[in-house]
């Protein structure tokens, strides 16, 4: 039986307590089809959603919210708001302790400390490395998400803290699995750089230069959605598995039947 889904307007809503929300519907596939609207959404965390935000999200007919934050994130930001009838699945995509001291330094370190760990391309290199690690170390988690969507978890919303890295990569992998064009995946990914979507940089440092232009420039690679990060993930797929097809079948254990169910749920008819 075909599930009746709500009609989702093509214009994006203004959510005051949720950053970086969007529907990935409309993205083209390599065989001339497109992703259906109202099936797959992405955003930053839902912990600060207002009543109006929650009311809007409740109109989307969501089955599952995939929360990729770890325990440390959830401790700082709080749990997602509860949406009636929606399943919330927490699948951390990095270790809660991974980089704890680094992010503490980002928040409170002085200019000299930040220069030592972020300058001369080190910040961007760290981000690219984190994407590579998520590809090779989190195949079980990404497989779990895709199998869940193939079975019963659509419409789905994926989020992390900013909706940029962990959610961005998970969305990219989901789109690869149903044959979305690589250029379209990258174009959606960099939308997270739009001013109204960006994660707000917060610093606990009280130093006079805590938010100086140089500090913000040093921090910017950590809060940017740079296509080079996503391409590092794609390159790692090809280096580790040879092809995207092998990554999907051997790395993520997606059978042809599972991929076909995903396409039926996410992609328009031929």
Coordinates of C-alpha atoms in Angstrom, one line a residue:
X1 CA 0.0 0.0 0.0
X2 CA 1.4 3.4 -1.0
X3 CA 1.8 5.8 1.9
X4 CA 0.0 9.1 1.5
X5 CA 2.5 11.9 2.1
X6 CA 1.9 15.6 2.7
X7 CA 2.5 18.1 0.0
X8 CA 5.6 20.1 0.9
X9 CA 6.0 23.6 -0.5
X10 CA 9.1 24.3 -2.5
X11 CA 9.8 27.4 -0.5
X12 CA 11.7 26.8 2.6
X13 CA 10.2 27.8 6.0
X14 CA 11.9 30.2 8.4
X15 CA 12.5 28.1 11.5
X16 CA 13.7 30.3 14.3
X17 CA 15.1 27.6 16.6
X18 CA 16.4 25.1 14.0
X19 CA 19.4 25.9 11.8
X20 CA 20.1 24.6 8.3
X21 CA 16.7 23.0 7.6
X22 CA 15.9 21.9 4.0
X23 CA 14.2 19.3 1.9
X24 CA 16.6 17.5 -0.5
X25 CA 13.8 16.9 -2.9
X26 CA 14.3 17.8 -6.5
X27 CA 17.9 16.7 -6.9
X28 CA 18.5 15.0 -10.2
X29 CA 19.6 11.4 -10.6
X30 CA 21.9 10.1 -13.3
X31 CA 19.0 8.3 -15.0
X32 CA 17.0 11.4 -15.5
X33 CA 14.7 11.1 -12.5
X34 CA 14.8 13.2 -9.3
X35 CA 14.5 12.9 -5.5
X36 CA 10.9 13.2 -4.3
X37 CA 9.9 16.1 -2.2
X38 CA 8.7 15.4 1.3
X39 CA 10.8 12.2 1.7
X40 CA 14.2 13.3 3.1
X41 CA 15.1 16.3 5.1
X42 CA 18.2 17.6 6.8
X43 CA 18.9 20.2 9.5
X44 CA 20.8 21.1 12.6
X45 CA 19.7 19.8 16.0
X46 CA 16.1 20.2 17.1
X47 CA 16.9 20.8 20.8
X48 CA 16.0 24.5 20.5
X49 CA 13.0 24.2 18.3
X50 CA 10.2 26.7 19.2
X51 CA 6.6 25.7 19.4
X52 CA 6.1 27.1 16.0
X53 CA 9.1 25.1 14.6
X54 CA 7.7 21.9 16.2
X55 CA 4.3 22.6 14.8
X56 CA 5.8 22.9 11.3
X57 CA 7.9 19.8 11.6
X58 CA 4.8 17.9 12.7
X59 CA 3.2 18.6 9.4
X60 CA 5.9 16.8 7.4
X61 CA 4.6 13.3 8.2
X62 CA 8.0 12.3 9.5
X63 CA 8.5 8.6 10.5
X64 CA 12.0 8.9 11.9
X65 CA 14.5 11.6 13.0
X66 CA 18.1 10.4 12.8
X67 CA 20.2 12.2 15.4
X68 CA 23.9 11.8 14.7
X69 CA 25.1 13.8 17.7
X70 CA 27.1 12.1 20.4
X71 CA 26.6 12.3 24.2
X72 CA 28.8 15.3 24.6
X73 CA 26.7 17.2 22.0
X74 CA 23.5 16.3 23.6
X75 CA 24.7 17.3 27.0
X76 CA 25.6 20.8 25.7
X77 CA 22.6 21.3 23.4
X78 CA 19.9 19.2 25.0
X79 CA 17.7 16.5 23.6
X80 CA 15.6 17.0 20.5
X81 CA 12.0 18.3 21.0
X82 CA 9.5 15.4 20.9
X83 CA 7.4 15.3 17.8
X84 CA 4.2 13.3 18.3
X85 CA 4.3 10.0 16.6
X86 CA 7.8 10.4 15.3
X87 CA 10.6 8.0 16.2
X88 CA 13.9 9.5 17.2
X89 CA 16.9 7.3 16.6
X90 CA 20.3 8.4 18.0
X91 CA 23.2 7.0 16.0
X92 CA 26.4 8.8 17.1
X93 CA 28.8 9.2 14.2
X94 CA 31.9 10.0 16.2
X95 CA 33.2 9.0 19.6
X96 CA 32.0 11.3 22.4
X97 CA 35.6 11.8 23.6
X98 CA 37.1 12.2 20.1
X99 CA 38.6 15.6 19.9
X100 CA 37.3 16.7 23.3
X101 CA 40.4 18.6 24.2
X102 CA 40.7 20.1 20.7
X103 CA 37.1 21.5 20.8
X104 CA 37.7 22.8 24.3
X105 CA 40.7 24.7 22.8
X106 CA 38.6 26.0 20.0
X107 CA 36.1 27.3 22.5
X108 CA 38.5 28.8 25.1
X109 CA 42.0 28.9 23.6
X110 CA 43.9 32.2 23.1
X111 CA 45.1 33.4 19.8
X112 CA 48.6 31.8 20.0
X113 CA 47.1 28.4 21.0
X114 CA 44.6 28.6 18.1
X115 CA 47.4 29.5 15.6
X116 CA 49.4 26.4 16.8
X117 CA 46.6 24.0 16.0
X118 CA 44.6 25.7 13.2
X119 CA 47.0 27.8 11.1
X120 CA 48.8 26.9 7.8
X121 CA 46.0 24.6 6.6
X122 CA 45.8 22.5 9.7
X123 CA 42.2 23.2 10.4
X124 CA 41.0 22.3 6.9
X125 CA 43.2 19.2 6.9
X126 CA 41.6 18.1 10.2
X127 CA 38.2 18.5 8.7
X128 CA 39.0 16.4 5.6
X129 CA 40.6 13.7 7.8
X130 CA 37.4 13.6 9.9
X131 CA 35.3 12.9 6.7
X132 CA 37.7 10.2 5.7
X133 CA 37.5 8.6 9.1
X134 CA 33.7 8.6 9.0
X135 CA 33.7 6.8 5.7
X136 CA 36.0 3.9 6.8
X137 CA 35.0 3.7 10.5
X138 CA 31.3 4.2 10.4
X139 CA 30.1 1.8 7.7
X140 CA 27.9 -0.1 10.2
X141 CA 26.1 3.1 11.2
X142 CA 25.6 4.3 7.6
X143 CA 24.4 0.9 6.7
X144 CA 21.9 0.9 9.5
X145 CA 20.4 4.2 8.4
X146 CA 20.1 3.1 4.8
X147 CA 18.5 -0.2 5.7
X148 CA 16.1 1.5 8.0
X149 CA 15.0 3.9 5.3
X150 CA 14.5 1.1 2.9
X151 CA 12.2 -0.7 5.3
X152 CA 10.0 1.9 7.0
X153 CA 11.8 5.1 8.2
X154 CA 10.8 7.5 5.4
X155 CA 9.9 10.4 5.5
X156 CA 13.1 11.0 7.5
X157 CA 15.0 13.9 8.8
X158 CA 18.8 13.6 9.4
X159 CA 20.6 16.0 11.7
X160 CA 23.7 16.4 13.8
X161 CA 24.6 19.6 15.7
X162 CA 25.1 22.1 12.8
X163 CA 23.6 19.8 10.1
X164 CA 26.8 20.3 8.1
X165 CA 29.3 17.4 8.6
X166 CA 27.8 14.2 10.1
X167 CA 24.4 14.9 8.6
X168 CA 25.9 16.3 5.5
X169 CA 27.9 13.2 4.8
X170 CA 25.0 10.8 5.7
X171 CA 22.8 12.7 3.3
X172 CA 25.5 12.5 0.6
X173 CA 25.8 8.7 1.1
X174 CA 22.0 8.3 0.9
X175 CA 21.9 10.3 -2.3
X176 CA 24.7 8.3 -3.8
X177 CA 22.8 5.1 -3.0
X178 CA 19.8 6.2 -5.1
X179 CA 21.9 7.5 -8.0
X180 CA 21.8 11.3 -7.5
X181 CA 24.4 13.1 -9.6
X182 CA 27.6 13.9 -7.8
X183 CA 27.5 17.5 -8.8
X184 CA 24.0 17.9 -7.3
X185 CA 25.1 16.3 -4.1
X186 CA 28.0 18.7 -3.8
X187 CA 25.7 21.7 -4.6
X188 CA 23.3 20.7 -1.8
X189 CA 26.2 20.2 0.6
X190 CA 27.6 23.7 0.2
X191 CA 24.2 25.3 0.8
X192 CA 25.1 24.9 4.5
X193 CA 27.4 28.0 4.0
X194 CA 24.4 30.3 3.4
X195 CA 24.4 32.9 6.1
X196 CA 21.0 32.0 7.5
X197 CA 22.0 28.4 7.7
X198 CA 25.4 28.6 9.3
X199 CA 26.1 27.3 12.8
X200 CA 26.8 30.2 15.2
X201 CA 30.3 30.2 16.4
X202 CA 30.4 30.4 20.2
X203 CA 33.5 31.1 22.3
X204 CA 33.8 30.9 26.1
X205 CA 37.1 32.8 26.0
X206 CA 36.8 36.3 27.6
X207 CA 40.1 37.5 26.0
X208 CA 39.9 40.9 24.2
X209 CA 40.6 39.1 20.9
X210 CA 38.3 36.2 21.5
X211 CA 36.2 37.0 18.4
X212 CA 38.8 39.0 16.5
X213 CA 39.0 38.8 12.6
X214 CA 42.1 36.6 12.9
X215 CA 40.5 34.2 15.4
X216 CA 37.4 34.0 13.1
X217 CA 39.6 33.3 10.1
X218 CA 41.4 30.6 12.0
X219 CA 38.1 29.0 13.0
X220 CA 36.3 29.3 9.7
X221 CA 37.5 26.0 8.2
X222 CA 35.9 24.2 11.1
X223 CA 32.5 25.8 10.5
X224 CA 32.5 25.9 6.7
X225 CA 31.0 23.3 4.4
X226 CA 33.9 23.1 1.9
X227 CA 33.4 20.9 -1.1
X228 CA 37.0 19.6 -0.5
X229 CA 35.8 17.9 2.7
X230 CA 33.1 16.0 0.9
X231 CA 35.4 15.1 -2.0
X232 CA 37.9 13.7 0.6
X233 CA 35.1 11.3 1.6
X234 CA 34.4 10.4 -2.1
X235 CA 38.1 9.8 -2.7
X236 CA 38.3 7.6 0.4
X237 CA 35.4 5.5 -1.0
X238 CA 37.2 5.0 -4.2
X239 CA 40.6 4.3 -2.5
X240 CA 39.1 1.8 -0.1
X241 CA 36.6 0.0 -2.2
X242 CA 37.5 0.9 -5.8
X243 CA 34.1 2.2 -6.9
X244 CA 31.0 3.6 -5.3
X245 CA 29.1 0.5 -6.3
X246 CA 31.5 -1.7 -4.3
X247 CA 31.3 0.6 -1.3
X248 CA 27.5 0.3 -1.3
X249 CA 27.4 -3.4 -1.8
X250 CA 30.5 -4.5 0.1
X251 CA 31.0 -1.7 2.6
X252 CA 27.4 -0.9 3.4
X253 CA 26.0 -4.4 2.7
X254 CA 23.2 -3.0 0.5
X255 CA 21.7 -5.7 -1.7
X256 CA 20.2 -4.8 -5.1
X257 CA 16.8 -5.4 -3.6
X258 CA 17.5 -3.0 -0.7
X259 CA 18.7 -0.3 -3.1
X260 CA 15.7 -0.8 -5.3
X261 CA 13.4 -0.3 -2.3
X262 CA 15.3 2.9 -1.4
X263 CA 14.8 4.2 -4.9
X264 CA 11.1 3.4 -4.8
X265 CA 10.8 5.4 -1.6
X266 CA 13.0 8.3 -2.5
X267 CA 13.1 8.8 -6.2
X268 CA 10.4 9.7 -8.7
X269 CA 9.1 7.0 -11.1
X270 CA 10.9 6.6 -14.4

